[in-house]
Amino acid sequence: MTADAPDPHEGATLTVDLDAIVGNWRRLQDRLASGCRAAAVVKADGYGLGALPVAAALAGAGCQRFFVATADEGVALRGGLSAAEIIVLNGVDAGTAPLLHGHRLTPMLNSLEQATAWRDYATGLDSALPAALHIDTGMARLGLAPGEAITLTDRVDFRRRVTLTLVISHLACADQPDHPLNRQQLLLFAPLAAAFAGVESSLAASMGIFLGPEFHFHCVRPGAALYGINPTPGRENPMAAVARLQLRVLQVREIDAGFTVGYGATFRAAGKARLATVGAGYADGLLRSLGNRGHGTVGDKLVPLVGSVSMDLAVFDVSGVASSDIQPGAMIDLIGPRQSVDQLAHDAGTIGYEIFSRLGPRLARRYLSSAA
Ligand SMILES: *Cc1c(COP(=O)(O)O)cnc(C)c1O
């Protein structure tokens, strides 16, 4: 990635390469049969990377359908995207229906209650409103039971007031290609999708795309893969990295053998050590579980994160780095060319999704894009 250096006044800096995100979206689109389109999931502020700039870049590249989790996320996104379809995954109730309608947001109907609420609202307007429909085939989180979905196809009152644009289900185990639930969900979903004649259908998120073309239907819903998280765990990542997280060094100090670092004194220096304190902590998304387990990089060198992570600070052992390379003001990479988000997540005992979506509001966010 061609990141020029962050401005010196910036502390911890997240640099997001919008061209790389667009490239990942195109790469996914290229895997799909003609007639199948890749949407983009930008919930949780674009997995922490910035929903508005990400969505604007993807819309510019031709993406026409976006998913967010909540009505508020949809309203914020509509502010930057006038034309695209925006689907609110968590759905609708009587209270949020006017907000959704006012911003041309499409609710995902996740239950008969939500379906009824949206129909009632449309009836009150004496209009027909768009919606998507979620059928649960094995996730047991959101969605109508298959039998409930079928009853909707027969309900004239519903069909008259609600124009379905999409029918979806969501895979529970797509990260495990051999898991039997994948095929079970596929076999359950295919006839349900067909029962909604003329309505587009969608089963796969990022990892489901890689289970094979029979999982693609009319639309796929990638989030993670757009952001460079590996959608094929355990195999080489087919996606490009899109983010770099750099931490500004505030102070460098030497300690003698036997000295300890940080809260709880959880790290004790075995010998003389040189330490660099950076101005970012768990409030910025450096998970506490990285304490004494994660590392950053300086050039090609790994620098272990020592002691526990504080709210605003963390400490790295930079004894292995030339002191000329690590002075106050220098940057330590936490996510970057030498360490992927998946690697960092592994060290933290979590998944790349959690690392990205917990990146805090205090990080300076910079966007690289060739489309000025
Ligand atoms: C979050 C989400 C997605 C995107 O999943 P990824 O694994 O990030 O691609 C797709 N569909 C639904 C219903 C989701 O909740």
mmCIF file of C-alpha atoms in Angstrom, residues 79-367:
data_model
loop_
_atom_site.group_PDB
_atom_site.id
_atom_site.type_symbol
_atom_site.label_atom_id
_atom_site.label_comp_id
_atom_site.label_asym_id
_atom_site.label_seq_id
_atom_site.Cartn_x
_atom_site.Cartn_y
_atom_site.Cartn_z
ATOM 1 C CA GLY A 79 -26.744 11.215 3.672
ATOM 2 C CA GLY A 80 -23.858 10.179 1.419
ATOM 3 C CA LEU A 81 -25.607 7.900 -1.068
ATOM 4 C CA SER A 82 -28.621 9.304 -2.813
ATOM 5 C CA ALA A 83 -29.427 6.527 -5.268
ATOM 6 C CA ALA A 84 -28.356 3.126 -3.951
ATOM 7 C CA GLU A 85 -30.643 0.632 -2.224
ATOM 8 C CA ILE A 86 -29.905 0.555 1.514
ATOM 9 C CA ILE A 87 -31.206 -2.447 3.444
ATOM 10 C CA VAL A 88 -31.450 -2.304 7.251
ATOM 11 C CA LEU A 89 -30.649 -5.795 8.528
ATOM 12 C CA ASN A 90 -32.171 -5.419 11.986
ATOM 13 C CA GLY A 91 -35.504 -4.539 10.425
ATOM 14 C CA VAL A 92 -38.375 -2.366 11.445
ATOM 15 C CA ASP A 93 -41.011 -1.829 14.086
ATOM 16 C CA ALA A 94 -43.936 0.562 14.300
ATOM 17 C CA GLY A 95 -41.670 3.203 15.862
ATOM 18 C CA THR A 96 -38.940 3.200 13.204
ATOM 19 C CA ALA A 97 -41.126 2.767 10.110
ATOM 20 C CA PRO A 98 -41.492 6.537 9.430
ATOM 21 C CA LEU A 99 -37.730 7.040 9.788
ATOM 22 C CA LEU A 100 -36.998 4.239 7.313
ATOM 23 C CA HIS A 101 -39.578 5.468 4.863
ATOM 24 C CA GLY A 102 -38.441 9.090 5.206
ATOM 25 C CA HIS A 103 -34.914 8.128 4.178
ATOM 26 C CA ARG A 104 -35.900 5.575 1.526
ATOM 27 C CA LEU A 105 -34.414 2.723 3.563
ATOM 28 C CA THR A 106 -35.512 -0.843 2.936
ATOM 29 C CA PRO A 107 -36.125 -2.898 6.062
ATOM 30 C CA MET A 108 -35.187 -6.544 6.317
ATOM 31 C CA LEU A 109 -38.353 -8.188 7.637
ATOM 32 C CA ASN A 110 -37.106 -10.682 10.213
ATOM 33 C CA SER A 111 -40.365 -11.882 11.774
ATOM 34 C CA LEU A 112 -44.110 -11.920 11.145
ATOM 35 C CA GLU A 113 -44.350 -8.981 13.579
ATOM 36 C CA GLN A 114 -41.960 -6.935 11.468
ATOM 37 C CA ALA A 115 -43.776 -7.953 8.280
ATOM 38 C CA THR A 116 -47.072 -6.862 9.807
ATOM 39 C CA ALA A 117 -45.656 -3.579 11.103
ATOM 40 C CA TRP A 118 -44.339 -2.659 7.649
ATOM 41 C CA ARG A 119 -47.562 -3.722 5.919
ATOM 42 C CA ASP A 120 -49.588 -1.635 8.392
ATOM 43 C CA TYR A 121 -47.397 1.373 7.836
ATOM 44 C CA ALA A 122 -47.730 1.025 4.057
ATOM 45 C CA THR A 123 -51.486 0.613 4.409
ATOM 46 C CA GLY A 124 -51.625 3.821 6.448
ATOM 47 C CA LEU A 125 -49.883 5.629 3.579
ATOM 48 C CA ASP A 126 -52.160 3.865 1.093
ATOM 49 C CA SER A 127 -49.002 2.876 -0.715
ATOM 50 C CA ALA A 128 -46.775 -0.114 -1.452
ATOM 51 C CA LEU A 129 -43.318 -0.094 0.162
ATOM 52 C CA PRO A 130 -40.174 -2.110 -0.596
ATOM 53 C CA ALA A 131 -38.769 -4.648 1.850
ATOM 54 C CA ALA A 132 -36.401 -7.583 2.028
ATOM 55 C CA LEU A 133 -37.299 -10.820 3.784
ATOM 56 C CA HIS A 134 -35.068 -12.935 6.005
ATOM 57 C CA ILE A 135 -35.821 -16.635 6.385
ATOM 58 C CA ASP A 136 -34.004 -18.558 9.107
ATOM 59 C CA THR A 137 -32.520 -21.822 7.860
ATOM 60 C CA GLY A 138 -30.246 -22.703 10.762
ATOM 61 C CA MET A 139 -28.746 -19.626 12.369
ATOM 62 C CA ALA A 140 -31.583 -19.142 14.877
ATOM 63 C CA ARG A 141 -30.801 -15.478 15.281
ATOM 64 C CA LEU A 142 -33.133 -13.461 13.070
ATOM 65 C CA GLY A 143 -35.565 -14.459 10.363
ATOM 66 C CA LEU A 144 -38.948 -16.074 9.826
ATOM 67 C CA ALA A 145 -39.301 -19.802 10.188
ATOM 68 C CA PRO A 146 -39.677 -21.425 6.741
ATOM 69 C CA GLY A 147 -43.359 -22.176 7.346
ATOM 70 C CA GLU A 148 -44.048 -18.574 8.327
ATOM 71 C CA ALA A 149 -42.356 -17.337 5.166
ATOM 72 C CA ILE A 150 -44.533 -19.575 3.006
ATOM 73 C CA THR A 151 -47.717 -18.241 4.635
ATOM 74 C CA LEU A 152 -46.599 -14.740 3.607
ATOM 75 C CA THR A 153 -46.521 -15.714 -0.067
ATOM 76 C CA ASP A 154 -50.267 -16.435 0.198
ATOM 77 C CA ARG A 155 -51.256 -13.319 2.102
ATOM 78 C CA VAL A 156 -52.824 -10.945 -0.377
ATOM 79 C CA ASP A 157 -52.844 -8.037 2.099
ATOM 80 C CA PHE A 158 -49.065 -8.375 2.478
ATOM 81 C CA ARG A 159 -48.376 -8.790 -1.231
ATOM 82 C CA ARG A 160 -50.455 -5.740 -2.050
ATOM 83 C CA ARG A 161 -48.616 -3.439 0.397
ATOM 84 C CA VAL A 162 -45.070 -4.816 0.449
ATOM 85 C CA THR A 163 -42.895 -5.188 -2.632
ATOM 86 C CA LEU A 164 -40.152 -7.668 -1.846
ATOM 87 C CA THR A 165 -36.831 -6.821 -3.475
ATOM 88 C CA LEU A 166 -34.807 -9.639 -1.922
ATOM 89 C CA VAL A 167 -35.231 -12.878 0.063
ATOM 90 C CA ILE A 168 -32.226 -13.926 2.148
ATOM 91 C CA SER A 169 -30.963 -16.477 4.585
ATOM 92 C CA HIS A 170 -27.640 -16.483 6.438
ATOM 93 C CA LEU A 171 -25.124 -19.308 6.790
ATOM 94 C CA ALA A 172 -23.942 -20.271 10.261
ATOM 95 C CA CYS A 173 -20.757 -22.204 9.385
ATOM 96 C CA ALA A 174 -19.491 -20.840 6.085
ATOM 97 C CA ASP A 175 -16.014 -20.485 7.623
ATOM 98 C CA GLN A 176 -15.911 -24.306 7.741
ATOM 99 C CA PRO A 177 -16.438 -25.494 4.138
ATOM 100 C CA ASP A 178 -16.943 -29.126 5.193
ATOM 101 C CA HIS A 179 -19.530 -28.397 7.855
ATOM 102 C CA PRO A 180 -22.761 -30.296 7.014
ATOM 103 C CA LEU A 181 -24.899 -27.318 8.023
ATOM 104 C CA ASN A 182 -23.816 -25.431 4.872
ATOM 105 C CA ARG A 183 -25.484 -27.921 2.560
ATOM 106 C CA GLN A 184 -28.475 -28.363 4.866
ATOM 107 C CA GLN A 185 -29.105 -24.631 4.806
ATOM 108 C CA LEU A 186 -28.662 -24.557 1.033
ATOM 109 C CA LEU A 187 -31.162 -27.396 0.556
ATOM 110 C CA LEU A 188 -33.664 -25.688 2.815
ATOM 111 C CA PHE A 189 -33.209 -22.253 1.254
ATOM 112 C CA ALA A 190 -33.318 -23.112 -2.461
ATOM 113 C CA PRO A 191 -37.017 -24.123 -2.617
ATOM 114 C CA LEU A 192 -38.025 -21.259 -0.322
ATOM 115 C CA ALA A 193 -36.234 -18.793 -2.586
ATOM 116 C CA ALA A 194 -38.007 -20.340 -5.582
ATOM 117 C CA ALA A 195 -41.381 -19.960 -3.838
ATOM 118 C CA PHE A 196 -40.919 -16.193 -4.023
ATOM 119 C CA ALA A 197 -41.153 -16.095 -7.795
ATOM 120 C CA GLY A 198 -39.649 -13.006 -9.369
ATOM 121 C CA VAL A 199 -37.879 -11.918 -6.178
ATOM 122 C CA GLU A 200 -34.070 -11.925 -6.005
ATOM 123 C CA SER A 201 -32.529 -14.282 -3.456
ATOM 124 C CA SER A 202 -29.291 -14.269 -1.460
ATOM 125 C CA LEU A 203 -27.609 -16.773 0.850
ATOM 126 C CA ALA A 204 -23.865 -16.077 0.912
ATOM 127 C CA ALA A 205 -21.818 -13.532 2.846
ATOM 128 C CA SER A 206 -18.021 -13.337 2.323
ATOM 129 C CA MET A 207 -17.170 -16.909 3.199
ATOM 130 C CA GLY A 208 -20.261 -18.383 1.588
ATOM 131 C CA ILE A 209 -19.106 -16.984 -1.757
ATOM 132 C CA PHE A 210 -16.172 -19.395 -1.604
ATOM 133 C CA LEU A 211 -18.374 -22.448 -0.955
ATOM 134 C CA GLY A 212 -19.253 -22.622 -4.638
ATOM 135 C CA PRO A 213 -21.590 -21.145 -7.248
ATOM 136 C CA GLU A 214 -24.674 -23.001 -5.973
ATOM 137 C CA PHE A 215 -24.479 -20.727 -2.904
ATOM 138 C CA HIS A 216 -24.561 -17.500 -4.931
ATOM 139 C CA PHE A 217 -28.219 -17.107 -6.046
ATOM 140 C CA HIS A 218 -28.900 -13.548 -7.360
ATOM 141 C CA CYS A 219 -26.928 -11.516 -4.865
ATOM 142 C CA VAL A 220 -24.076 -12.051 -2.420
ATOM 143 C CA ARG A 221 -23.531 -9.953 0.721
ATOM 144 C CA PRO A 222 -19.814 -9.613 1.460
ATOM 145 C CA GLY A 223 -18.559 -7.512 4.331
ATOM 146 C CA ALA A 224 -15.332 -8.976 5.732
ATOM 147 C CA ALA A 225 -13.780 -9.902 2.381
ATOM 148 C CA LEU A 226 -14.132 -6.319 1.129
ATOM 149 C CA TYR A 227 -12.039 -5.194 4.076
ATOM 150 C CA GLY A 228 -9.308 -7.743 3.394
ATOM 151 C CA ILE A 229 -10.241 -10.252 6.091
ATOM 152 C CA ASN A 230 -9.486 -13.732 4.769
ATOM 153 C CA PRO A 231 -12.765 -15.326 3.591
ATOM 154 C CA THR A 232 -11.034 -18.705 3.237
ATOM 155 C CA PRO A 233 -9.645 -19.342 6.737
ATOM 156 C CA GLY A 234 -6.677 -21.683 6.777
ATOM 157 C CA ARG A 235 -5.946 -21.049 3.089
ATOM 158 C CA GLU A 236 -4.078 -18.229 1.384
ATOM 159 C CA ASN A 237 -6.030 -14.976 1.490
ATOM 160 C CA PRO A 238 -7.437 -14.185 -1.964
ATOM 161 C CA MET A 239 -8.233 -10.597 -0.925
ATOM 162 C CA ALA A 240 -5.931 -7.568 -0.753
ATOM 163 C CA ALA A 241 -5.169 -5.865 2.557
ATOM 164 C CA VAL A 242 -6.910 -2.496 2.822
ATOM 165 C CA ALA A 243 -5.923 -1.038 6.180
ATOM 166 C CA ARG A 244 -2.809 0.045 8.001
ATOM 167 C CA LEU A 245 -2.802 0.908 11.695
ATOM 168 C CA GLN A 246 0.204 2.886 12.896
ATOM 169 C CA LEU A 247 0.869 3.823 16.497
ATOM 170 C CA ARG A 248 2.849 6.940 17.386
ATOM 171 C CA VAL A 249 5.757 6.488 19.807
ATOM 172 C CA LEU A 250 5.530 8.980 22.673
ATOM 173 C CA GLN A 251 8.556 7.958 24.669
ATOM 174 C CA VAL A 252 11.520 5.567 24.558
ATOM 175 C CA ARG A 253 13.184 4.342 27.746
ATOM 176 C CA GLU A 254 15.661 1.722 28.933
ATOM 177 C CA ILE A 255 14.985 -0.557 31.869
ATOM 178 C CA ASP A 256 17.283 -2.949 33.676
ATOM 179 C CA ALA A 257 16.779 -6.654 34.218
ATOM 180 C CA GLY A 258 14.099 -7.361 36.803
ATOM 181 C CA PHE A 259 12.066 -4.200 36.179
ATOM 182 C CA THR A 260 8.393 -4.649 35.383
ATOM 183 C CA VAL A 261 6.089 -2.924 32.876
ATOM 184 C CA GLY A 262 2.584 -1.560 33.243
ATOM 185 C CA TYR A 263 -0.482 -2.279 35.370
ATOM 186 C CA GLY A 264 -0.216 -5.455 37.375
ATOM 187 C CA ALA A 265 3.495 -5.735 36.580
ATOM 188 C CA THR A 266 2.673 -8.614 34.229
ATOM 189 C CA PHE A 267 5.936 -8.323 32.279
ATOM 190 C CA ARG A 268 9.372 -8.539 33.898
ATOM 191 C CA ALA A 269 12.472 -7.771 31.850
ATOM 192 C CA ALA A 270 14.895 -10.700 31.731
ATOM 193 C CA GLY A 271 17.745 -8.406 30.746
ATOM 194 C CA LYS A 272 18.308 -4.770 29.886
ATOM 195 C CA ALA A 273 15.494 -3.717 27.561
ATOM 196 C CA ARG A 274 14.559 -0.692 25.468
ATOM 197 C CA LEU A 275 10.862 0.113 25.532
ATOM 198 C CA ALA A 276 8.690 2.315 23.333
ATOM 199 C CA THR A 277 5.405 3.680 24.685
ATOM 200 C CA VAL A 278 2.748 4.414 22.051
ATOM 201 C CA GLY A 279 -0.268 6.716 22.379
ATOM 202 C CA ALA A 280 -3.022 4.177 21.780
ATOM 203 C CA GLY A 281 -4.718 1.674 24.028
ATOM 204 C CA TYR A 282 -7.830 -0.374 24.443
ATOM 205 C CA ALA A 283 -10.024 2.700 23.944
ATOM 206 C CA ASP A 284 -8.639 2.724 20.412
ATOM 207 C CA GLY A 285 -9.219 -0.957 19.783
ATOM 208 C CA LEU A 286 -5.955 -2.490 20.991
ATOM 209 C CA LEU A 287 -7.617 -5.386 22.762
ATOM 210 C CA ARG A 288 -6.366 -6.081 26.277
ATOM 211 C CA SER A 289 -5.916 -9.707 25.299
ATOM 212 C CA LEU A 290 -2.911 -8.572 23.227
ATOM 213 C CA GLY A 291 -0.973 -7.823 26.414
ATOM 214 C CA ASN A 292 2.203 -9.980 26.436
ATOM 215 C CA ARG A 293 0.825 -11.814 23.369
ATOM 216 C CA GLY A 294 0.672 -9.492 20.388
ATOM 217 C CA HIS A 295 3.390 -7.650 18.571
ATOM 218 C CA GLY A 296 3.883 -4.711 16.282
ATOM 219 C CA THR A 297 6.446 -4.238 13.552
ATOM 220 C CA VAL A 298 9.133 -1.659 12.852
ATOM 221 C CA GLY A 299 10.418 -2.132 9.328
ATOM 222 C CA ASP A 300 10.947 -5.881 9.088
ATOM 223 C CA LYS A 301 11.410 -6.373 12.830
ATOM 224 C CA LEU A 302 8.804 -7.760 15.181
ATOM 225 C CA VAL A 303 8.434 -5.837 18.445
ATOM 226 C CA PRO A 304 6.538 -7.639 21.232
ATOM 227 C CA LEU A 305 3.772 -5.839 23.097
ATOM 228 C CA VAL A 306 4.846 -6.096 26.733
ATOM 229 C CA GLY A 307 2.778 -5.680 29.884
ATOM 230 C CA SER A 308 -0.940 -5.055 29.824
ATOM 231 C CA VAL A 309 -2.587 -2.638 27.406
ATOM 232 C CA SER A 310 -3.793 0.573 29.116
ATOM 233 C CA MET A 311 -6.738 2.686 28.002
ATOM 234 C CA ASP A 312 -4.605 5.186 26.074
ATOM 235 C CA LEU A 313 -1.155 3.612 26.028
ATOM 236 C CA ALA A 314 0.687 0.419 25.214
ATOM 237 C CA VAL A 315 4.348 -0.540 25.489
ATOM 238 C CA PHE A 316 6.504 -2.434 22.988
ATOM 239 C CA ASP A 317 9.908 -4.007 23.563
ATOM 240 C CA VAL A 318 12.034 -2.454 20.824
ATOM 241 C CA SER A 319 15.371 -3.814 22.044
ATOM 242 C CA GLY A 320 15.814 -5.534 18.659
ATOM 243 C CA VAL A 321 15.457 -2.320 16.658
ATOM 244 C CA ALA A 322 18.286 0.135 16.023
ATOM 245 C CA SER A 323 17.731 3.095 18.345
ATOM 246 C CA SER A 324 18.005 5.458 15.365
ATOM 247 C CA ASP A 325 14.859 3.777 13.964
ATOM 248 C CA ILE A 326 12.700 4.204 17.009
ATOM 249 C CA GLN A 327 12.647 7.657 18.558
ATOM 250 C CA PRO A 328 9.679 9.627 19.921
ATOM 251 C CA GLY A 329 7.498 10.522 16.937
ATOM 252 C CA ALA A 330 8.287 7.290 15.070
ATOM 253 C CA MET A 331 5.466 4.900 14.182
ATOM 254 C CA ILE A 332 5.006 1.245 15.080
ATOM 255 C CA ASP A 333 2.782 -0.747 12.708
ATOM 256 C CA LEU A 334 0.138 -2.879 14.353
ATOM 257 C CA ILE A 335 -1.691 -3.802 11.156
ATOM 258 C CA GLY A 336 0.256 -3.329 7.943
ATOM 259 C CA PRO A 337 2.477 -4.880 5.338
ATOM 260 C CA ARG A 338 4.164 -7.167 7.877
ATOM 261 C CA GLN A 339 1.143 -8.155 9.959
ATOM 262 C CA SER A 340 -2.373 -8.809 8.694
ATOM 263 C CA VAL A 341 -5.518 -8.111 10.670
ATOM 264 C CA ASP A 342 -6.098 -11.870 10.746
ATOM 265 C CA GLN A 343 -2.671 -12.458 12.323
ATOM 266 C CA LEU A 344 -3.277 -9.781 14.936
ATOM 267 C CA ALA A 345 -6.717 -11.238 15.663
ATOM 268 C CA HIS A 346 -5.207 -14.680 16.094
ATOM 269 C CA ASP A 347 -2.774 -13.325 18.700
ATOM 270 C CA ALA A 348 -5.645 -11.574 20.483
ATOM 271 C CA GLY A 349 -7.748 -14.734 20.549
ATOM 272 C CA THR A 350 -10.440 -13.277 18.307
ATOM 273 C CA ILE A 351 -11.325 -12.737 14.634
ATOM 274 C CA GLY A 352 -10.426 -9.921 12.252
ATOM 275 C CA TYR A 353 -14.051 -8.744 12.326
ATOM 276 C CA GLU A 354 -13.746 -7.854 16.005
ATOM 277 C CA ILE A 355 -10.382 -6.142 15.603
ATOM 278 C CA PHE A 356 -11.700 -3.873 12.839
ATOM 279 C CA SER A 357 -15.105 -3.124 14.329
ATOM 280 C CA ARG A 358 -13.567 -2.126 17.667
ATOM 281 C CA LEU A 359 -11.191 0.439 16.184
ATOM 282 C CA GLY A 360 -11.968 3.513 18.226
ATOM 283 C CA PRO A 361 -13.229 6.957 17.232
ATOM 284 C CA ARG A 362 -9.994 8.605 18.421
ATOM 285 C CA LEU A 363 -7.859 7.131 15.645
ATOM 286 C CA ALA A 364 -7.024 9.580 12.879
ATOM 287 C CA ARG A 365 -8.586 8.042 9.770
ATOM 288 C CA ARG A 366 -6.950 8.714 6.410
ATOM 289 C CA TYR A 367 -8.267 7.567 3.058
#
